C-alpha cells in the first residue's frame, strides 16, 4: 500500500497528514466505513416500506420492491456508476447505504447541537439523547413536544421532489439538492412556512433550531476529512452530470412526516403507529 501524504496549495507544495490510499493487493477491492455514534431526534418525511425491528420501524427500505422509489434507485445507480470504492480510496468518501436514503424536514436535538440548548433544559436533553430510541415512546417532554409539531400533525398533503443539483456541504457531506415539482410547489411553500414557524417556537422554548433557509436534500455520503472534501470539489460537476442522468424523469413523493430517533448516520427508528 502506497501512502502519499502531501497536498498542493496553489503553487506551493506542503506536506499534509491526510493519507491518500492506493490498494495494490488484487484481493482487496476497498474499505467499509465505520459509523460513529451520533444520536438525535429528527423529523423525516415518511418513506414507504420501513422494516419492522422489534417495537420500532427502522429506516431500511427494500428499494427494488417499491415502485415509487424511482428517484432513490436512480441515485443508487449513479453512485454505483461513480464507484463508491474508488471514491473511498481517493477521497475517504463514505457512501450511505441506499436503503437508508431519506429527506429530512426538520433537525431537532442531537449530539452536534446540544450545547446550544438553554441551560435549564440541557441536562434533560442530554438524558434524552442517551435514551434514544427508547425516549421516543416514554412520554418525554422534548420528544412529546416534537411529536406534537404541526409538521407531523398536518394531514392530507402531498409534496414531490426532483433532483436539482449535487453539492458538497460544509466540507463534510455530498448531497443531492431537491426541488419541489411544479404541481406541489404550493404545498411545499405551506410546509416551509410551517417549518420556519415551528423552528422559531422550538428555539424559543429549548434553544435549539434547524438550519434556515430549508434546503431539502438527500445525503449520499460523508467525507472523513474536510481537506479531501475540498479536493473533491473539482469533480462535483462531473459527478452531478452522472446523478442528473440517472435521476432524469424521476421524483419522490411524500404524504406525511414523523419523529425519528437516530443512533448514527445509518440507523433511524420511529414508533409503530
PDB file of C-alpha atoms in Angstrom:
ATOM      1  CA  UNK A   1       0.000   0.000   0.000  1.00  0.00           C
ATOM      2  CA  UNK A   2       1.408   3.359  -1.062  1.00  0.00           C
ATOM      3  CA  UNK A   3       0.700   6.359   1.117  1.00  0.00           C
ATOM      4  CA  UNK A   4       1.061   9.855  -0.316  1.00  0.00           C
ATOM      5  CA  UNK A   5       0.943  12.422   2.455  1.00  0.00           C
ATOM      6  CA  UNK A   6       1.122  15.665   0.574  1.00  0.00           C
ATOM      7  CA  UNK A   7      -1.345  18.170  -0.788  1.00  0.00           C
ATOM      8  CA  UNK A   8      -0.727  21.033  -3.177  1.00  0.00           C
ATOM      9  CA  UNK A   9      -1.754  24.542  -2.117  1.00  0.00           C
ATOM     10  CA  UNK A  10      -1.656  26.794  -5.183  1.00  0.00           C
ATOM     11  CA  UNK A  11       1.903  26.736  -6.473  1.00  0.00           C
ATOM     12  CA  UNK A  12       3.382  25.683  -3.164  1.00  0.00           C
ATOM     13  CA  UNK A  13       3.611  22.015  -2.174  1.00  0.00           C
ATOM     14  CA  UNK A  14       3.438  21.306   1.534  1.00  0.00           C
ATOM     15  CA  UNK A  15       3.019  18.099   3.492  1.00  0.00           C
ATOM     16  CA  UNK A  16      -0.367  17.300   4.946  1.00  0.00           C
ATOM     17  CA  UNK A  17      -1.296  14.475   7.347  1.00  0.00           C
ATOM     18  CA  UNK A  18      -4.077  13.165   5.106  1.00  0.00           C
ATOM     19  CA  UNK A  19      -3.388   9.720   3.713  1.00  0.00           C
ATOM     20  CA  UNK A  20      -4.338   9.026   0.099  1.00  0.00           C
ATOM     21  CA  UNK A  21      -4.544   5.257  -0.114  1.00  0.00           C
ATOM     22  CA  UNK A  22      -3.799   3.130  -3.163  1.00  0.00           C
ATOM     23  CA  UNK A  23      -4.683  -0.541  -2.921  1.00  0.00           C
ATOM     24  CA  UNK A  24      -2.146  -2.826  -4.586  1.00  0.00           C
ATOM     25  CA  UNK A  25      -3.460  -6.194  -3.367  1.00  0.00           C
ATOM     26  CA  UNK A  26      -5.787  -7.635  -6.072  1.00  0.00           C
ATOM     27  CA  UNK A  27      -7.757  -9.477  -3.401  1.00  0.00           C
ATOM     28  CA  UNK A  28      -8.894  -6.238  -1.765  1.00  0.00           C
ATOM     29  CA  UNK A  29     -11.492  -4.072  -3.517  1.00  0.00           C
ATOM     30  CA  UNK A  30     -11.955  -1.370  -0.924  1.00  0.00           C
ATOM     31  CA  UNK A  31     -12.836  -0.436   2.630  1.00  0.00           C
ATOM     32  CA  UNK A  32     -16.091  -0.067   4.515  1.00  0.00           C
ATOM     33  CA  UNK A  33     -16.898   2.941   6.706  1.00  0.00           C
ATOM     34  CA  UNK A  34     -17.462   2.520  10.430  1.00  0.00           C
ATOM     35  CA  UNK A  35     -20.179   4.949  11.516  1.00  0.00           C
ATOM     36  CA  UNK A  36     -19.661   6.876  14.729  1.00  0.00           C
ATOM     37  CA  UNK A  37     -22.382   7.268  17.318  1.00  0.00           C
ATOM     38  CA  UNK A  38     -24.412  10.393  16.586  1.00  0.00           C
ATOM     39  CA  UNK A  39     -27.680  10.437  18.497  1.00  0.00           C
ATOM     40  CA  UNK A  40     -30.568  12.767  17.893  1.00  0.00           C
ATOM     41  CA  UNK A  41     -34.213  13.429  17.165  1.00  0.00           C
ATOM     42  CA  UNK A  42     -35.341  14.491  13.727  1.00  0.00           C
ATOM     43  CA  UNK A  43     -38.483  14.876  11.651  1.00  0.00           C
ATOM     44  CA  UNK A  44     -38.215  12.945   8.385  1.00  0.00           C
ATOM     45  CA  UNK A  45     -40.611  12.621   5.516  1.00  0.00           C
ATOM     46  CA  UNK A  46     -42.004   9.102   5.779  1.00  0.00           C
ATOM     47  CA  UNK A  47     -40.527   6.571   3.375  1.00  0.00           C
ATOM     48  CA  UNK A  48     -42.629   3.620   2.276  1.00  0.00           C
ATOM     49  CA  UNK A  49     -41.605   0.155   3.411  1.00  0.00           C
ATOM     50  CA  UNK A  50     -39.790   0.727   6.692  1.00  0.00           C
ATOM     51  CA  UNK A  51     -38.529  -2.520   8.204  1.00  0.00           C
ATOM     52  CA  UNK A  52     -40.010  -3.792  11.457  1.00  0.00           C
ATOM     53  CA  UNK A  53     -37.282  -4.098  14.106  1.00  0.00           C
ATOM     54  CA  UNK A  54     -38.805  -5.182  17.405  1.00  0.00           C
ATOM     55  CA  UNK A  55     -41.053  -2.375  18.668  1.00  0.00           C
ATOM     56  CA  UNK A  56     -39.707   0.044  16.065  1.00  0.00           C
ATOM     57  CA  UNK A  57     -39.901   0.762  12.370  1.00  0.00           C
ATOM     58  CA  UNK A  58     -36.377   1.073  11.038  1.00  0.00           C
ATOM     59  CA  UNK A  59     -35.293   3.158   8.055  1.00  0.00           C
ATOM     60  CA  UNK A  60     -34.092   0.256   5.922  1.00  0.00           C
ATOM     61  CA  UNK A  61     -36.128   0.122   2.722  1.00  0.00           C
ATOM     62  CA  UNK A  62     -36.155  -2.555   0.025  1.00  0.00           C
ATOM     63  CA  UNK A  63     -35.842  -0.124  -2.881  1.00  0.00           C
ATOM     64  CA  UNK A  64     -36.393  -2.709  -5.609  1.00  0.00           C
ATOM     65  CA  UNK A  65     -39.657  -3.886  -4.063  1.00  0.00           C
ATOM     66  CA  UNK A  66     -41.250  -0.429  -4.031  1.00  0.00           C
ATOM     67  CA  UNK A  67     -42.202   1.006  -7.451  1.00  0.00           C
ATOM     68  CA  UNK A  68     -42.432   4.565  -6.091  1.00  0.00           C
ATOM     69  CA  UNK A  69     -38.703   4.682  -5.393  1.00  0.00           C
ATOM     70  CA  UNK A  70     -37.516   5.531  -8.898  1.00  0.00           C
ATOM     71  CA  UNK A  71     -35.545   8.543  -7.624  1.00  0.00           C
ATOM     72  CA  UNK A  72     -33.796   6.566  -4.894  1.00  0.00           C
ATOM     73  CA  UNK A  73     -32.941   3.824  -7.387  1.00  0.00           C
ATOM     74  CA  UNK A  74     -31.587   6.448  -9.766  1.00  0.00           C
ATOM     75  CA  UNK A  75     -29.308   7.809  -7.053  1.00  0.00           C
ATOM     76  CA  UNK A  76     -28.175   4.289  -6.208  1.00  0.00           C
ATOM     77  CA  UNK A  77     -27.342   3.648  -9.870  1.00  0.00           C
ATOM     78  CA  UNK A  78     -25.448   6.948 -10.074  1.00  0.00           C
ATOM     79  CA  UNK A  79     -23.336   6.137  -7.033  1.00  0.00           C
ATOM     80  CA  UNK A  80     -22.637   2.674  -8.420  1.00  0.00           C
ATOM     81  CA  UNK A  81     -21.514   4.269 -11.675  1.00  0.00           C
ATOM     82  CA  UNK A  82     -19.217   6.643  -9.799  1.00  0.00           C
ATOM     83  CA  UNK A  83     -17.744   3.627  -7.945  1.00  0.00           C
ATOM     84  CA  UNK A  84     -18.025   4.189  -4.211  1.00  0.00           C
ATOM     85  CA  UNK A  85     -14.974   2.003  -3.520  1.00  0.00           C
ATOM     86  CA  UNK A  86     -12.905   4.304  -5.721  1.00  0.00           C
ATOM     87  CA  UNK A  87     -14.351   7.398  -4.024  1.00  0.00           C
ATOM     88  CA  UNK A  88     -13.422   5.921  -0.665  1.00  0.00           C
ATOM     89  CA  UNK A  89      -9.848   5.294  -1.751  1.00  0.00           C
ATOM     90  CA  UNK A  90      -9.419   8.686  -3.399  1.00  0.00           C
ATOM     91  CA  UNK A  91     -11.313  10.956  -1.039  1.00  0.00           C
ATOM     92  CA  UNK A  92     -12.133   8.915   2.064  1.00  0.00           C
ATOM     93  CA  UNK A  93     -15.761   9.315   0.975  1.00  0.00           C
ATOM     94  CA  UNK A  94     -18.110   7.076   2.941  1.00  0.00           C
ATOM     95  CA  UNK A  95     -21.260   6.377   0.929  1.00  0.00           C
ATOM     96  CA  UNK A  96     -24.522   5.870   2.790  1.00  0.00           C
ATOM     97  CA  UNK A  97     -26.443   2.639   2.118  1.00  0.00           C
ATOM     98  CA  UNK A  98     -29.194   3.415  -0.434  1.00  0.00           C
ATOM     99  CA  UNK A  99     -31.712   1.584   1.763  1.00  0.00           C
ATOM    100  CA  UNK A 100     -31.340   4.475   4.241  1.00  0.00           C
ATOM    101  CA  UNK A 101     -31.867   7.365   1.797  1.00  0.00           C
ATOM    102  CA  UNK A 102     -34.302   9.887   3.242  1.00  0.00           C
ATOM    103  CA  UNK A 103     -35.351  13.539   3.214  1.00  0.00           C
ATOM    104  CA  UNK A 104     -35.180  15.471   6.470  1.00  0.00           C
ATOM    105  CA  UNK A 105     -37.903  18.018   7.139  1.00  0.00           C
ATOM    106  CA  UNK A 106     -36.516  19.358  10.433  1.00  0.00           C
ATOM    107  CA  UNK A 107     -33.490  18.529  12.603  1.00  0.00           C
ATOM    108  CA  UNK A 108     -34.019  18.510  16.344  1.00  0.00           C
ATOM    109  CA  UNK A 109     -31.695  17.992  19.329  1.00  0.00           C
ATOM    110  CA  UNK A 110     -28.625  15.902  18.582  1.00  0.00           C
ATOM    111  CA  UNK A 111     -25.074  15.319  19.724  1.00  0.00           C
ATOM    112  CA  UNK A 112     -23.906  18.135  17.454  1.00  0.00           C
ATOM    113  CA  UNK A 113     -26.147  20.914  18.757  1.00  0.00           C
ATOM    114  CA  UNK A 114     -26.874  20.002  22.375  1.00  0.00           C
ATOM    115  CA  UNK A 115     -24.504  22.773  23.504  1.00  0.00           C
ATOM    116  CA  UNK A 116     -26.939  25.308  22.003  1.00  0.00           C
ATOM    117  CA  UNK A 117     -29.754  24.256  24.338  1.00  0.00           C
ATOM    118  CA  UNK A 118     -30.926  26.565  27.101  1.00  0.00           C
ATOM    119  CA  UNK A 119     -29.158  25.913  30.433  1.00  0.00           C
ATOM    120  CA  UNK A 120     -32.381  24.972  32.219  1.00  0.00           C
ATOM    121  CA  UNK A 121     -33.137  22.128  29.768  1.00  0.00           C
ATOM    122  CA  UNK A 122     -29.636  20.969  28.800  1.00  0.00           C
ATOM    123  CA  UNK A 123     -29.457  18.091  31.263  1.00  0.00           C
ATOM    124  CA  UNK A 124     -32.887  16.909  30.192  1.00  0.00           C
ATOM    125  CA  UNK A 125     -31.818  16.927  26.531  1.00  0.00           C
ATOM    126  CA  UNK A 126     -28.586  15.100  27.317  1.00  0.00           C
ATOM    127  CA  UNK A 127     -30.574  12.439  29.183  1.00  0.00           C
ATOM    128  CA  UNK A 128     -32.944  12.185  26.243  1.00  0.00           C
ATOM    129  CA  UNK A 129     -30.121  11.565  23.780  1.00  0.00           C
ATOM    130  CA  UNK A 130     -28.700   8.788  25.963  1.00  0.00           C
ATOM    131  CA  UNK A 131     -32.121   7.091  25.920  1.00  0.00           C
ATOM    132  CA  UNK A 132     -32.633   7.021  22.137  1.00  0.00           C
ATOM    133  CA  UNK A 133     -34.514   5.246  20.637  1.00  0.00           C
ATOM    134  CA  UNK A 134     -36.425   4.437  23.833  1.00  0.00           C
ATOM    135  CA  UNK A 135     -37.141   8.116  24.520  1.00  0.00           C
ATOM    136  CA  UNK A 136     -39.499   8.167  21.538  1.00  0.00           C
ATOM    137  CA  UNK A 137     -42.074   6.143  23.465  1.00  0.00           C
ATOM    138  CA  UNK A 138     -41.552   7.221  27.072  1.00  0.00           C
ATOM    139  CA  UNK A 139     -43.617  10.389  27.093  1.00  0.00           C
ATOM    140  CA  UNK A 140     -40.531  12.594  27.355  1.00  0.00           C
ATOM    141  CA  UNK A 141     -41.310  16.318  27.390  1.00  0.00           C
ATOM    142  CA  UNK A 142     -38.995  17.103  24.468  1.00  0.00           C
ATOM    143  CA  UNK A 143     -39.827  14.155  22.223  1.00  0.00           C
ATOM    144  CA  UNK A 144     -43.513  14.667  23.054  1.00  0.00           C
ATOM    145  CA  UNK A 145     -43.250  18.316  22.072  1.00  0.00           C
ATOM    146  CA  UNK A 146     -41.689  17.395  18.724  1.00  0.00           C
ATOM    147  CA  UNK A 147     -44.255  14.655  18.119  1.00  0.00           C
ATOM    148  CA  UNK A 148     -46.939  17.323  18.510  1.00  0.00           C
ATOM    149  CA  UNK A 149     -45.366  19.564  15.883  1.00  0.00           C
ATOM    150  CA  UNK A 150     -47.706  20.787  13.123  1.00  0.00           C
ATOM    151  CA  UNK A 151     -45.199  19.311  10.663  1.00  0.00           C
ATOM    152  CA  UNK A 152     -46.243  15.884  11.940  1.00  0.00           C
ATOM    153  CA  UNK A 153     -49.897  16.537  12.803  1.00  0.00           C
ATOM    154  CA  UNK A 154     -50.727  18.060   9.410  1.00  0.00           C
ATOM    155  CA  UNK A 155     -52.727  15.557   7.325  1.00  0.00           C
ATOM    156  CA  UNK A 156     -53.854  15.154   3.747  1.00  0.00           C
ATOM    157  CA  UNK A 157     -50.941  16.847   1.986  1.00  0.00           C
ATOM    158  CA  UNK A 158     -48.634  15.668  -0.772  1.00  0.00           C
ATOM    159  CA  UNK A 159     -45.259  17.027  -1.872  1.00  0.00           C
ATOM    160  CA  UNK A 160     -42.948  15.705  -4.585  1.00  0.00           C
ATOM    161  CA  UNK A 161     -39.276  16.418  -5.254  1.00  0.00           C
ATOM    162  CA  UNK A 162     -36.840  16.057  -8.122  1.00  0.00           C
ATOM    163  CA  UNK A 163     -33.048  16.209  -8.028  1.00  0.00           C
ATOM    164  CA  UNK A 164     -31.772  19.696  -8.857  1.00  0.00           C
ATOM    165  CA  UNK A 165     -28.038  19.816  -8.093  1.00  0.00           C
ATOM    166  CA  UNK A 166     -25.170  17.989  -6.445  1.00  0.00           C
ATOM    167  CA  UNK A 167     -23.132  19.864  -3.832  1.00  0.00           C
ATOM    168  CA  UNK A 168     -20.631  19.314  -1.029  1.00  0.00           C
ATOM    169  CA  UNK A 169     -21.954  20.893   2.164  1.00  0.00           C
ATOM    170  CA  UNK A 170     -19.694  22.229   4.947  1.00  0.00           C
ATOM    171  CA  UNK A 171     -16.736  20.265   3.525  1.00  0.00           C
ATOM    172  CA  UNK A 172     -18.394  17.201   5.005  1.00  0.00           C
ATOM    173  CA  UNK A 173     -21.338  15.767   3.064  1.00  0.00           C
ATOM    174  CA  UNK A 174     -22.174  15.078  -0.572  1.00  0.00           C
ATOM    175  CA  UNK A 175     -25.856  15.841  -1.063  1.00  0.00           C
ATOM    176  CA  UNK A 176     -28.379  15.843  -3.871  1.00  0.00           C
ATOM    177  CA  UNK A 177     -30.327  19.088  -3.520  1.00  0.00           C
ATOM    178  CA  UNK A 178     -34.019  18.700  -4.290  1.00  0.00           C
ATOM    179  CA  UNK A 179     -36.626  20.990  -5.783  1.00  0.00           C
ATOM    180  CA  UNK A 180     -40.406  20.641  -5.381  1.00  0.00           C
ATOM    181  CA  UNK A 181     -42.283  19.746  -8.529  1.00  0.00           C
ATOM    182  CA  UNK A 182     -44.415  22.484 -10.077  1.00  0.00           C
ATOM    183  CA  UNK A 183     -47.595  20.607  -9.165  1.00  0.00           C
ATOM    184  CA  UNK A 184     -46.726  20.517  -5.458  1.00  0.00           C
ATOM    185  CA  UNK A 185     -44.984  23.876  -5.107  1.00  0.00           C
ATOM    186  CA  UNK A 186     -47.889  25.411  -3.179  1.00  0.00           C
ATOM    187  CA  UNK A 187     -47.879  22.540  -0.682  1.00  0.00           C
ATOM    188  CA  UNK A 188     -44.134  22.838  -0.259  1.00  0.00           C
ATOM    189  CA  UNK A 189     -44.449  26.578   0.334  1.00  0.00           C
ATOM    190  CA  UNK A 190     -47.020  25.934   3.045  1.00  0.00           C
ATOM    191  CA  UNK A 191     -44.822  23.275   4.681  1.00  0.00           C
ATOM    192  CA  UNK A 192     -41.813  25.575   4.522  1.00  0.00           C
ATOM    193  CA  UNK A 193     -43.772  28.281   6.323  1.00  0.00           C
ATOM    194  CA  UNK A 194     -44.881  25.807   8.995  1.00  0.00           C
ATOM    195  CA  UNK A 195     -41.291  24.657   9.395  1.00  0.00           C
ATOM    196  CA  UNK A 196     -39.975  28.191   9.913  1.00  0.00           C
ATOM    197  CA  UNK A 197     -42.684  28.936  12.481  1.00  0.00           C
ATOM    198  CA  UNK A 198     -42.066  25.645  14.305  1.00  0.00           C
ATOM    199  CA  UNK A 199     -38.316  26.235  14.216  1.00  0.00           C
ATOM    200  CA  UNK A 200     -38.742  29.597  15.924  1.00  0.00           C
ATOM    201  CA  UNK A 201     -41.080  28.118  18.532  1.00  0.00           C
ATOM    202  CA  UNK A 202     -38.696  25.289  19.400  1.00  0.00           C
ATOM    203  CA  UNK A 203     -35.721  27.650  19.583  1.00  0.00           C
ATOM    204  CA  UNK A 204     -37.585  29.932  21.966  1.00  0.00           C
ATOM    205  CA  UNK A 205     -38.516  27.038  24.246  1.00  0.00           C
ATOM    206  CA  UNK A 206     -35.373  24.901  24.105  1.00  0.00           C
ATOM    207  CA  UNK A 207     -32.636  26.987  22.459  1.00  0.00           C
ATOM    208  CA  UNK A 208     -32.076  24.601  19.515  1.00  0.00           C
ATOM    209  CA  UNK A 209     -33.080  25.235  15.916  1.00  0.00           C
ATOM    210  CA  UNK A 210     -32.559  23.664  12.497  1.00  0.00           C
ATOM    211  CA  UNK A 211     -30.792  25.408   9.629  1.00  0.00           C
ATOM    212  CA  UNK A 212     -32.575  28.164   7.744  1.00  0.00           C
ATOM    213  CA  UNK A 213     -33.439  28.507   4.942  1.00  0.00           C
ATOM    214  CA  UNK A 214     -34.701  24.996   4.412  1.00  0.00           C
ATOM    215  CA  UNK A 215     -32.919  23.130   1.620  1.00  0.00           C
ATOM    216  CA  UNK A 216     -34.485  19.680   1.088  1.00  0.00           C
ATOM    217  CA  UNK A 217     -31.841  17.153   0.101  1.00  0.00           C
ATOM    218  CA  UNK A 218     -30.763  13.539   0.128  1.00  0.00           C
ATOM    219  CA  UNK A 219     -27.365  12.904   1.680  1.00  0.00           C
ATOM    220  CA  UNK A 220     -25.350  10.431  -0.399  1.00  0.00           C
ATOM    221  CA  UNK A 221     -22.401  10.118   1.974  1.00  0.00           C
ATOM    222  CA  UNK A 222     -19.786  11.847   4.078  1.00  0.00           C
ATOM    223  CA  UNK A 223     -16.119  12.737   3.663  1.00  0.00           C
ATOM    224  CA  UNK A 224     -13.905  11.563   6.513  1.00  0.00           C
ATOM    225  CA  UNK A 225     -11.645  14.626   6.199  1.00  0.00           C
ATOM    226  CA  UNK A 226     -12.522  18.208   5.261  1.00  0.00           C
ATOM    227  CA  UNK A 227      -9.324  18.653   3.216  1.00  0.00           C
ATOM    228  CA  UNK A 228     -10.285  15.761   0.952  1.00  0.00           C
ATOM    229  CA  UNK A 229     -13.793  17.152   0.582  1.00  0.00           C
ATOM    230  CA  UNK A 230     -12.156  20.344  -0.625  1.00  0.00           C
ATOM    231  CA  UNK A 231     -10.082  18.352  -3.117  1.00  0.00           C
ATOM    232  CA  UNK A 232     -13.231  16.628  -4.378  1.00  0.00           C
ATOM    233  CA  UNK A 233     -14.896  19.924  -5.310  1.00  0.00           C
ATOM    234  CA  UNK A 234     -13.270  19.841  -8.746  1.00  0.00           C
ATOM    235  CA  UNK A 235     -15.023  16.554  -9.528  1.00  0.00           C
ATOM    236  CA  UNK A 236     -18.504  17.635  -8.438  1.00  0.00           C
ATOM    237  CA  UNK A 237     -19.622  18.945 -11.877  1.00  0.00           C
ATOM    238  CA  UNK A 238     -18.782  15.585 -13.484  1.00  0.00           C
ATOM    239  CA  UNK A 239     -20.472  13.701 -10.654  1.00  0.00           C
ATOM    240  CA  UNK A 240     -23.513  15.947 -10.999  1.00  0.00           C
ATOM    241  CA  UNK A 241     -23.844  15.034 -14.666  1.00  0.00           C
ATOM    242  CA  UNK A 242     -23.947  11.375 -13.708  1.00  0.00           C
ATOM    243  CA  UNK A 243     -26.518  11.938 -10.965  1.00  0.00           C
ATOM    244  CA  UNK A 244     -28.779  14.058 -13.188  1.00  0.00           C
ATOM    245  CA  UNK A 245     -28.535  11.453 -15.945  1.00  0.00           C
ATOM    246  CA  UNK A 246     -29.661   8.593 -13.717  1.00  0.00           C
ATOM    247  CA  UNK A 247     -32.403  10.582 -11.970  1.00  0.00           C
ATOM    248  CA  UNK A 248     -33.823  12.294 -15.069  1.00  0.00           C
ATOM    249  CA  UNK A 249     -37.604  11.992 -15.184  1.00  0.00           C
ATOM    250  CA  UNK A 250     -37.850  10.666 -11.611  1.00  0.00           C
ATOM    251  CA  UNK A 251     -39.375  12.119  -8.467  1.00  0.00           C
ATOM    252  CA  UNK A 252     -40.119  11.115  -4.885  1.00  0.00           C
ATOM    253  CA  UNK A 253     -43.485  11.843  -3.255  1.00  0.00           C
ATOM    254  CA  UNK A 254     -44.282  12.157   0.454  1.00  0.00           C
ATOM    255  CA  UNK A 255     -47.626  12.402   2.234  1.00  0.00           C
ATOM    256  CA  UNK A 256     -46.588  12.574   5.873  1.00  0.00           C
ATOM    257  CA  UNK A 257     -43.697  13.151   8.261  1.00  0.00           C
ATOM    258  CA  UNK A 258     -42.817  11.577  11.617  1.00  0.00           C
ATOM    259  CA  UNK A 259     -40.489  11.882  14.573  1.00  0.00           C
ATOM    260  CA  UNK A 260     -37.424   9.624  14.259  1.00  0.00           C
ATOM    261  CA  UNK A 261     -34.586   8.839  16.588  1.00  0.00           C
ATOM    262  CA  UNK A 262     -31.105   8.289  15.199  1.00  0.00           C
ATOM    263  CA  UNK A 263     -28.149   6.449  16.661  1.00  0.00           C
ATOM    264  CA  UNK A 264     -25.711   7.165  13.810  1.00  0.00           C
ATOM    265  CA  UNK A 265     -25.926   8.219  10.186  1.00  0.00           C
ATOM    266  CA  UNK A 266     -27.421   4.916   9.024  1.00  0.00           C
ATOM    267  CA  UNK A 267     -29.647   3.953  11.963  1.00  0.00           C
ATOM    268  CA  UNK A 268     -33.024   5.698  12.211  1.00  0.00           C
ATOM    269  CA  UNK A 269     -36.131   4.490  14.067  1.00  0.00           C
ATOM    270  CA  UNK A 270     -39.700   5.599  14.582  1.00  0.00           C
ATOM    271  CA  UNK A 271     -42.520   4.154  16.609  1.00  0.00           C
ATOM    272  CA  UNK A 272     -45.183   1.955  15.027  1.00  0.00           C
ATOM    273  CA  UNK A 273     -48.445   3.840  14.507  1.00  0.00           C
TER     274      UNK A 273
END
